[in-house]
CSV table of C-alpha atoms and ligand atoms in Angstrom, one decimal:
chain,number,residue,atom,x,y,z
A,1,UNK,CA,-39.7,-22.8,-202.6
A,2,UNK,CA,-38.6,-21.6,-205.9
A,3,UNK,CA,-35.5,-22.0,-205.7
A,4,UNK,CA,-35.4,-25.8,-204.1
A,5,UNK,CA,-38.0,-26.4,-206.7
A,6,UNK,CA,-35.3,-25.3,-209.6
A,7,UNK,CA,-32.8,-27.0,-207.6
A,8,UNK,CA,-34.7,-30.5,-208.1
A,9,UNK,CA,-35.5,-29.7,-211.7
A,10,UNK,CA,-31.7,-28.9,-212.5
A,11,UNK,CA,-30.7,-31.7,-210.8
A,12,UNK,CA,-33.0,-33.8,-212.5
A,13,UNK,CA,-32.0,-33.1,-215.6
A,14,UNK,CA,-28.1,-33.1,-215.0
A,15,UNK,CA,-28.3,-36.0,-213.2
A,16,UNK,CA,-25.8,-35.0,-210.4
A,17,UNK,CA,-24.4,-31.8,-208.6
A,18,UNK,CA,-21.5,-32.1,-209.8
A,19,UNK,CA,-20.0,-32.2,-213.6
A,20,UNK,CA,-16.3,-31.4,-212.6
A,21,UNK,CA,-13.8,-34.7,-212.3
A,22,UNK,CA,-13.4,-34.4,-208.6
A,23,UNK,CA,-13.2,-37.8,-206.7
A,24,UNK,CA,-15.7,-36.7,-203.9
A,25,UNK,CA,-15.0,-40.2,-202.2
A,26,UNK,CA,-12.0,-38.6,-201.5
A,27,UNK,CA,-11.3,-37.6,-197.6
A,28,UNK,CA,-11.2,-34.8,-196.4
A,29,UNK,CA,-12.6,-32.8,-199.2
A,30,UNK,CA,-13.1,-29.0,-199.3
A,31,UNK,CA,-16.1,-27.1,-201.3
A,32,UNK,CA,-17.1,-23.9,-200.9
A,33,UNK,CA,-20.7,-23.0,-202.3
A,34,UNK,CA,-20.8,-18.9,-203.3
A,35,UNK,CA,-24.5,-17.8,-203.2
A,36,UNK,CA,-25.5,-20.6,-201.9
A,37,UNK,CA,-28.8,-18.7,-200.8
A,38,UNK,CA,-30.1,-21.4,-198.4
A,39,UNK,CA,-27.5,-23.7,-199.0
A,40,UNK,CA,-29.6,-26.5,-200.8
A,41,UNK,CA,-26.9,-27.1,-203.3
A,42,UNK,CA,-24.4,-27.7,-200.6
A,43,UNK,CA,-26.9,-30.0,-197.8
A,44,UNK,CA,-28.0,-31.7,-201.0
A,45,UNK,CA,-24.1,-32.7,-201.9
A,46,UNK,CA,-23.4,-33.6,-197.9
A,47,UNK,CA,-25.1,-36.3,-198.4
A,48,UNK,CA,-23.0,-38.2,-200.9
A,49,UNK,CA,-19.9,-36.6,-199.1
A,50,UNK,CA,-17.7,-38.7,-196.7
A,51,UNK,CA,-17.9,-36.5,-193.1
A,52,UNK,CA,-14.9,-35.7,-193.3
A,53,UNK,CA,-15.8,-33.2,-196.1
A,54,UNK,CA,-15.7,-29.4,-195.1
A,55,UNK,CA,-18.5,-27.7,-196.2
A,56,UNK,CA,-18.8,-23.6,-197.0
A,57,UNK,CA,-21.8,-22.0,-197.7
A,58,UNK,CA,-21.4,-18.0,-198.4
A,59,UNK,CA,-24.2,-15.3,-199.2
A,60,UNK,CA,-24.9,-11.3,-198.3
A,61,UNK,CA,-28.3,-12.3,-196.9
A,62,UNK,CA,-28.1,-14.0,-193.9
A,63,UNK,CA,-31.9,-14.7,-193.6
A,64,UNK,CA,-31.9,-17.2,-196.7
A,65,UNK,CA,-29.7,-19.3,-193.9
A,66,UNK,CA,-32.0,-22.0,-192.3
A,67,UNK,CA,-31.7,-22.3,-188.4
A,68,UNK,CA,-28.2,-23.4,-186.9
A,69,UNK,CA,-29.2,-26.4,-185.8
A,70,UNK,CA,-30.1,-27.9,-189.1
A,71,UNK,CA,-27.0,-27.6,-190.4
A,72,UNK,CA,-25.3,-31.1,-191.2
A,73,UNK,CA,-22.5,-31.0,-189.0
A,74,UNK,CA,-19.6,-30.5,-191.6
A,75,UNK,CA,-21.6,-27.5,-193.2
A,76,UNK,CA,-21.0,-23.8,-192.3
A,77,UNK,CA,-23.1,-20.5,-194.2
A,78,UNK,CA,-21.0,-17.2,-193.4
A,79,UNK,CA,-21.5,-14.0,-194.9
A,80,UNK,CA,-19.5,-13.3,-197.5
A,81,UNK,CA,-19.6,-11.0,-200.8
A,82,UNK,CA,-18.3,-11.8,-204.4
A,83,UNK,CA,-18.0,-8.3,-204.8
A,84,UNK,CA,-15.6,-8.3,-201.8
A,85,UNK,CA,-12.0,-9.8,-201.0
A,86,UNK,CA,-12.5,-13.4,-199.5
A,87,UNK,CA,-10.9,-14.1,-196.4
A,88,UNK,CA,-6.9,-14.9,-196.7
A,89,UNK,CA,-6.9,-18.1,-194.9
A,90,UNK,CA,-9.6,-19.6,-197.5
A,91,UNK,CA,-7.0,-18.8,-200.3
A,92,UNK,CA,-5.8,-22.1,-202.3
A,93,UNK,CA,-7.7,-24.4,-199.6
A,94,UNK,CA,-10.7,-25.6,-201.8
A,95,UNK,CA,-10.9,-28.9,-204.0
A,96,UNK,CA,-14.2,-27.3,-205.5
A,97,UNK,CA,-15.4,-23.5,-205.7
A,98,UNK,CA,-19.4,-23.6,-207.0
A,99,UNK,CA,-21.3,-21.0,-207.7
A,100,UNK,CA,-24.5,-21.1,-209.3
A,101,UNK,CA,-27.0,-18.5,-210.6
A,102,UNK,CA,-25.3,-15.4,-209.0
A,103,UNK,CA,-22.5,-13.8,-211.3
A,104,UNK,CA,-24.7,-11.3,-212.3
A,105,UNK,CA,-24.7,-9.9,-208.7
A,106,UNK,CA,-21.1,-8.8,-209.6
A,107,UNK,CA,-21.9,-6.1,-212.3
A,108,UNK,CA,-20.7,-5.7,-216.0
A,109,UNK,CA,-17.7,-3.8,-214.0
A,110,UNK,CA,-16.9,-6.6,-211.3
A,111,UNK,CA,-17.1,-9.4,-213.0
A,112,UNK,CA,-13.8,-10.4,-213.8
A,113,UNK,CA,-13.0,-9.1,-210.3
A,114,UNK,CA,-15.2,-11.3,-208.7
A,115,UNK,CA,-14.2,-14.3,-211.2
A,116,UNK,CA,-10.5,-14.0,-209.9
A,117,UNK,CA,-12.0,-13.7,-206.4
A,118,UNK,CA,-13.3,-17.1,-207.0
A,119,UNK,CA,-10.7,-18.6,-208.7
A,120,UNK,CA,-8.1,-17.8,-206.1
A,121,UNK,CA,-10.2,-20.4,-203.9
A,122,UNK,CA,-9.2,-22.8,-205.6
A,123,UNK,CA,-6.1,-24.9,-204.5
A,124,UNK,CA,-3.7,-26.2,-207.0
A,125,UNK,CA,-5.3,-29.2,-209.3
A,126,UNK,CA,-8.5,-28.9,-207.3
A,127,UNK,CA,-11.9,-27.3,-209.8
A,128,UNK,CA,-13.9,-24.6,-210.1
A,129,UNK,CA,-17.9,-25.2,-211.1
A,130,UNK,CA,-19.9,-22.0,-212.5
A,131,UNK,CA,-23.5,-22.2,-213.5
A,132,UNK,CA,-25.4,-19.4,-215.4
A,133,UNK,CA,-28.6,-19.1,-217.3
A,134,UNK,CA,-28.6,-18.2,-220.9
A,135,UNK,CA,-31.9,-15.9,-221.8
A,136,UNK,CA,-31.0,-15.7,-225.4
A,137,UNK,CA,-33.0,-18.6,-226.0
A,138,UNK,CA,-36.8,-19.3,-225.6
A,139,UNK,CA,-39.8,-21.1,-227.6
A,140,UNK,CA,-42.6,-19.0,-227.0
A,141,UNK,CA,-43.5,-15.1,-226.9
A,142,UNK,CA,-44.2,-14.8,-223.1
A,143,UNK,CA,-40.7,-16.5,-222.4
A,144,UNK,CA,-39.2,-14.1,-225.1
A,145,UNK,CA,-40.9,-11.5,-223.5
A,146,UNK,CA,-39.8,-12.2,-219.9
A,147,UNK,CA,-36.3,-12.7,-221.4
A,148,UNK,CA,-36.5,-8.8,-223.2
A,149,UNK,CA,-37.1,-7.7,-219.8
A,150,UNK,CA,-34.5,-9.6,-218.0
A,151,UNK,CA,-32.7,-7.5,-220.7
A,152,UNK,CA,-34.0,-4.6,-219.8
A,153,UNK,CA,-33.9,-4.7,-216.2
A,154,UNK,CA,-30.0,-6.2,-215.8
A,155,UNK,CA,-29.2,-3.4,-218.5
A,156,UNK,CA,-31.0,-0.8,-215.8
A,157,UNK,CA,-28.3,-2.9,-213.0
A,158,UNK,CA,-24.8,-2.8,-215.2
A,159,UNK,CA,-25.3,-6.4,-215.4
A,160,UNK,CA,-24.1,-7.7,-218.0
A,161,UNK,CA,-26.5,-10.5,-220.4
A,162,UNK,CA,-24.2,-12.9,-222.3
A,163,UNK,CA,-22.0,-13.6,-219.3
A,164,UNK,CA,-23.1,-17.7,-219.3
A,165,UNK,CA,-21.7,-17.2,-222.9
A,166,UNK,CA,-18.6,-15.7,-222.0
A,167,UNK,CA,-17.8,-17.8,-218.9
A,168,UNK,CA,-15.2,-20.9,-220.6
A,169,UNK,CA,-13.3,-17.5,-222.3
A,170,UNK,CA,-12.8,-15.8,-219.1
A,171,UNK,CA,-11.9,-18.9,-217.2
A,172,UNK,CA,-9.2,-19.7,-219.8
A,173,UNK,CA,-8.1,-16.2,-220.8
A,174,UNK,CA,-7.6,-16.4,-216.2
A,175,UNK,CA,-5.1,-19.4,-216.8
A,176,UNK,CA,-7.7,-22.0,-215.9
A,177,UNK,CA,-7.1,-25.3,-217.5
A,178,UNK,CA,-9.3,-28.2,-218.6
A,179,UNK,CA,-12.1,-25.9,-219.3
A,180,UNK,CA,-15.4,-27.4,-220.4
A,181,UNK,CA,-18.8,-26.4,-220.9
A,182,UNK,CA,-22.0,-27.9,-220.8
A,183,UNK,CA,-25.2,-26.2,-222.3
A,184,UNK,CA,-28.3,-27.6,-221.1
A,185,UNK,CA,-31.9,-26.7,-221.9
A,186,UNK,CA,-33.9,-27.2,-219.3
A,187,UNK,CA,-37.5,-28.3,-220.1
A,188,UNK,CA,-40.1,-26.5,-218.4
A,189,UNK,CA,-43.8,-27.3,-217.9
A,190,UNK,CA,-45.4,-29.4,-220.2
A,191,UNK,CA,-42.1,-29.7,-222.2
A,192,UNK,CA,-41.1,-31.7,-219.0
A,193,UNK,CA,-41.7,-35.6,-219.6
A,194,UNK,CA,-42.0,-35.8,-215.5
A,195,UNK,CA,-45.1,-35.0,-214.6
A,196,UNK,CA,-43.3,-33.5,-211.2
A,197,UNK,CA,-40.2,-31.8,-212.4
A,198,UNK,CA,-43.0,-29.9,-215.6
A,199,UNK,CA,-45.2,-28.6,-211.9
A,200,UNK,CA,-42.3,-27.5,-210.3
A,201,UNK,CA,-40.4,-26.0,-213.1
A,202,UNK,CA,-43.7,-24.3,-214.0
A,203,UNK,CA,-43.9,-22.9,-210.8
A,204,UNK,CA,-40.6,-21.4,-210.3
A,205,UNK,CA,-40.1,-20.2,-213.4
A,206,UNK,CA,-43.4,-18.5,-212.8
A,207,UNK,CA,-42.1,-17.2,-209.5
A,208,UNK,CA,-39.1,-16.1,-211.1
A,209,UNK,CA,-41.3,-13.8,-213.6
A,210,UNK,CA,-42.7,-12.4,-210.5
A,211,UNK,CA,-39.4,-11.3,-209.4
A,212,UNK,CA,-38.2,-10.0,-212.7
A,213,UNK,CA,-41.2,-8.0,-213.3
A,214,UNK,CA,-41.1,-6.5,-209.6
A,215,UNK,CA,-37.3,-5.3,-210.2
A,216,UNK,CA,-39.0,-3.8,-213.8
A,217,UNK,CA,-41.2,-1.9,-211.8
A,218,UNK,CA,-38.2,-1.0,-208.9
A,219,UNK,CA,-35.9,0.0,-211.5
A,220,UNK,CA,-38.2,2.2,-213.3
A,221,UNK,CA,-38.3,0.1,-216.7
A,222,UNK,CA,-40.5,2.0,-219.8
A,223,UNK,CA,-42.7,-0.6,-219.5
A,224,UNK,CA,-46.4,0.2,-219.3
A,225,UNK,CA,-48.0,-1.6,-215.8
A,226,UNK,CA,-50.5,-3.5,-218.3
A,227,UNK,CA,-47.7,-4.7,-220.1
A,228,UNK,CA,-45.4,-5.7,-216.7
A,229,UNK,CA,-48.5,-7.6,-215.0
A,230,UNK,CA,-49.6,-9.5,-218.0
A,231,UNK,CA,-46.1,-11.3,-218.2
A,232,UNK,CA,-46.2,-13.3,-215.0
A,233,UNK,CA,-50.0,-14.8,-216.0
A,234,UNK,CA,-49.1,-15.1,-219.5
A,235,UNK,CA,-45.7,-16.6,-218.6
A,236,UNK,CA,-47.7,-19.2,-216.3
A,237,UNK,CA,-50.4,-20.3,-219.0
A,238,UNK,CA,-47.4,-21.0,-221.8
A,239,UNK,CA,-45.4,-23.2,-219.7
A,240,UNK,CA,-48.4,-25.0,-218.1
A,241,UNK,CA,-49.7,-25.5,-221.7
A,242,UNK,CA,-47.4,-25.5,-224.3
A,243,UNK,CA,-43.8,-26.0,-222.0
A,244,UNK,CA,-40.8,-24.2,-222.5
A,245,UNK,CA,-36.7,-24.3,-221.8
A,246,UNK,CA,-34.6,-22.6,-220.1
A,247,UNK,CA,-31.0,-22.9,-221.0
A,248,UNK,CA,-27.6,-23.3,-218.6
A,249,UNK,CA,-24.1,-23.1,-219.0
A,250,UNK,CA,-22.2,-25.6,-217.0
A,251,UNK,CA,-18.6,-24.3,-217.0
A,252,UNK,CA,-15.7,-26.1,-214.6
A,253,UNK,CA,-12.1,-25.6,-214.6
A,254,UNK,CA,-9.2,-26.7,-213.2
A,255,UNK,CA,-6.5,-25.0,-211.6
A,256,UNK,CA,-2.7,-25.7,-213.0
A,257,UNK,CA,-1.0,-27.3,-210.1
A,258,UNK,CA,1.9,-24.7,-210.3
B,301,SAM,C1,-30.7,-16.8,-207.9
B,301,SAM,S1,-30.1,-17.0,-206.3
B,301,SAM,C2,-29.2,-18.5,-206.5
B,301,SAM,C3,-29.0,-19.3,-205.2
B,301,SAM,C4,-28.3,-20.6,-205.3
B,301,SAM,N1,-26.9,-20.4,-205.8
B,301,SAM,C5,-29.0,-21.6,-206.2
B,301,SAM,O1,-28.6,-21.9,-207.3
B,301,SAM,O2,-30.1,-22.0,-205.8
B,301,SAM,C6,-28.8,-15.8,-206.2
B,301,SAM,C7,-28.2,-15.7,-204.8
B,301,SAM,O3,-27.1,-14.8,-204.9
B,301,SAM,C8,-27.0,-14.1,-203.6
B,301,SAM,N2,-26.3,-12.9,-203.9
B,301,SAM,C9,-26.7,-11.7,-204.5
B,301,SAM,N3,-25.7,-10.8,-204.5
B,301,SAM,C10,-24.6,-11.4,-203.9
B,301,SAM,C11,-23.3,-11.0,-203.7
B,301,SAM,N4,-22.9,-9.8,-204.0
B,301,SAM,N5,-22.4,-11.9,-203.1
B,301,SAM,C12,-22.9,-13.1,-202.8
B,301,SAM,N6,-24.1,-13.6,-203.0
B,301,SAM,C13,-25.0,-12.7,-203.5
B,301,SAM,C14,-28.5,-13.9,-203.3
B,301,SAM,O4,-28.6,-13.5,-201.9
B,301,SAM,C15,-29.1,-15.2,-203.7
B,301,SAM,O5,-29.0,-16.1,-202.6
């Protein structure tokens, strides 16, 4: 629920799935989806797609799939890693690589590894699409304060923080060209003008502090316990009344056609 409710909130506020210049009326087309949790991204983009399109969905947890059978029938989820070598046959054979909201999986040490994991998806001419969140930037103290301890807890991991920052950089310093970015803040609760999309971003960015403040208390953050529960309540009552953002770097690339 959280995450097809920030799905539709993202999307709503893009306006489509995809930024990068890809013709997707074009036959035949292949996109892989990394992370792609329950594989919302990808079912939601199979239904602009001709059928001809071969879809990929990839995550380590296998139970974020939905049953088999409600695949569309030119989508496949498989297991797969960023943090391991992809399979060789899937080398250069994708139009699109996406990945959203999972980078930080990777590690401060395996980024760039799992970067050029990515990027080697990615057949001559065709795109790559990353999208990661930005906490540096917030508009009121429990959003600063769940963003501190997103701090503290990916510091706890060896995650690194600025990576959405960084991503345009590492995707040109890895001889991707056409890089572009797009920064978005996302308005939350009552800073969203649709009465649906300020409920649903209320609620999973509420869910969200939930998570963040359970991984506090798994990683053994310094946090007093008064101080780690107050944040998801406090967190809920600012969006609901006063709204907030939550900012995204939209990154694509394409790949030289050498
Ligand atoms: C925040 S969710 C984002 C899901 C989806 N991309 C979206 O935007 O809705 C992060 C996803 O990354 C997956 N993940 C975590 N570590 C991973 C890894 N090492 N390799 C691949 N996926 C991973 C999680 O299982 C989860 O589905």
């Amino acid at each position: 629920m959280r995450l097809s409710f920030q799905h539709e909130v993202l999307k709503q506020n893009v306006g489509k799935l995809v930024l990068a210049p890809l013709d997707l009326t074009t036959p035949n087309l292949r996109i892989v989806d990394s992370a792609t949790a329950d594989g919302l991204w990808l079912r939601d983009l199979a239904t602009s797609l001709p059928p001809s399109a071969t879809l990929i969905g990839t995550d380590i947890v296998e139970s974020y799939f939905p049953p088999k059978e409600d695949w569309p029938s030119n989508v496949t989820l498989s297991i797969q890693s960023i943090t391991k070598p992809w399979p060789s046959d899937m080398n250069s054979t994708f139009d699109l690589v996406h990945q959203r909201f999972a980078l930080p999986a990777a590690g401060r040490s395996g980024l760039k590894a799992a970067l050029h994991g990515l990027i080697g998806l990615v057949k001559p001419g065709g795109w790559i699409q990353l999208v990661e969140a930005d906490h540096s930037v917030f508009t009121g103290p429990a959003m600063e304060e769940l963003f501190e301890l997103v701090k503290v807890v990916f510091g706890a991991m060896d995650v690194g923080y600025a990576h959405a920052r960084e991503l345009k950089d590492l995707l040109i310093e890895a001889g991707m060209e056409d890089v572009h970015e797009d920064v978005r803040d996302v308005p939350l609760g009552a800073t969203n003008p649709d009465a649906e999309m300020a409920r649903k971003s209320a609620y999973a960015y509420t869910l969200g502090a939930k998570g963040i403040v359970q991984a506090g208390k798994a990683t053994g953050c310094e946090w007093s316990t008064e101080r780690l529960d107050a944040l998801e309540p406090s967190v809920e009552k600012e969006l609901q009344d006063a709204g907030g953002v939550s900012r995204a770097y939209y990154v694509w690339a394409r790949k030289p056609v050498r």
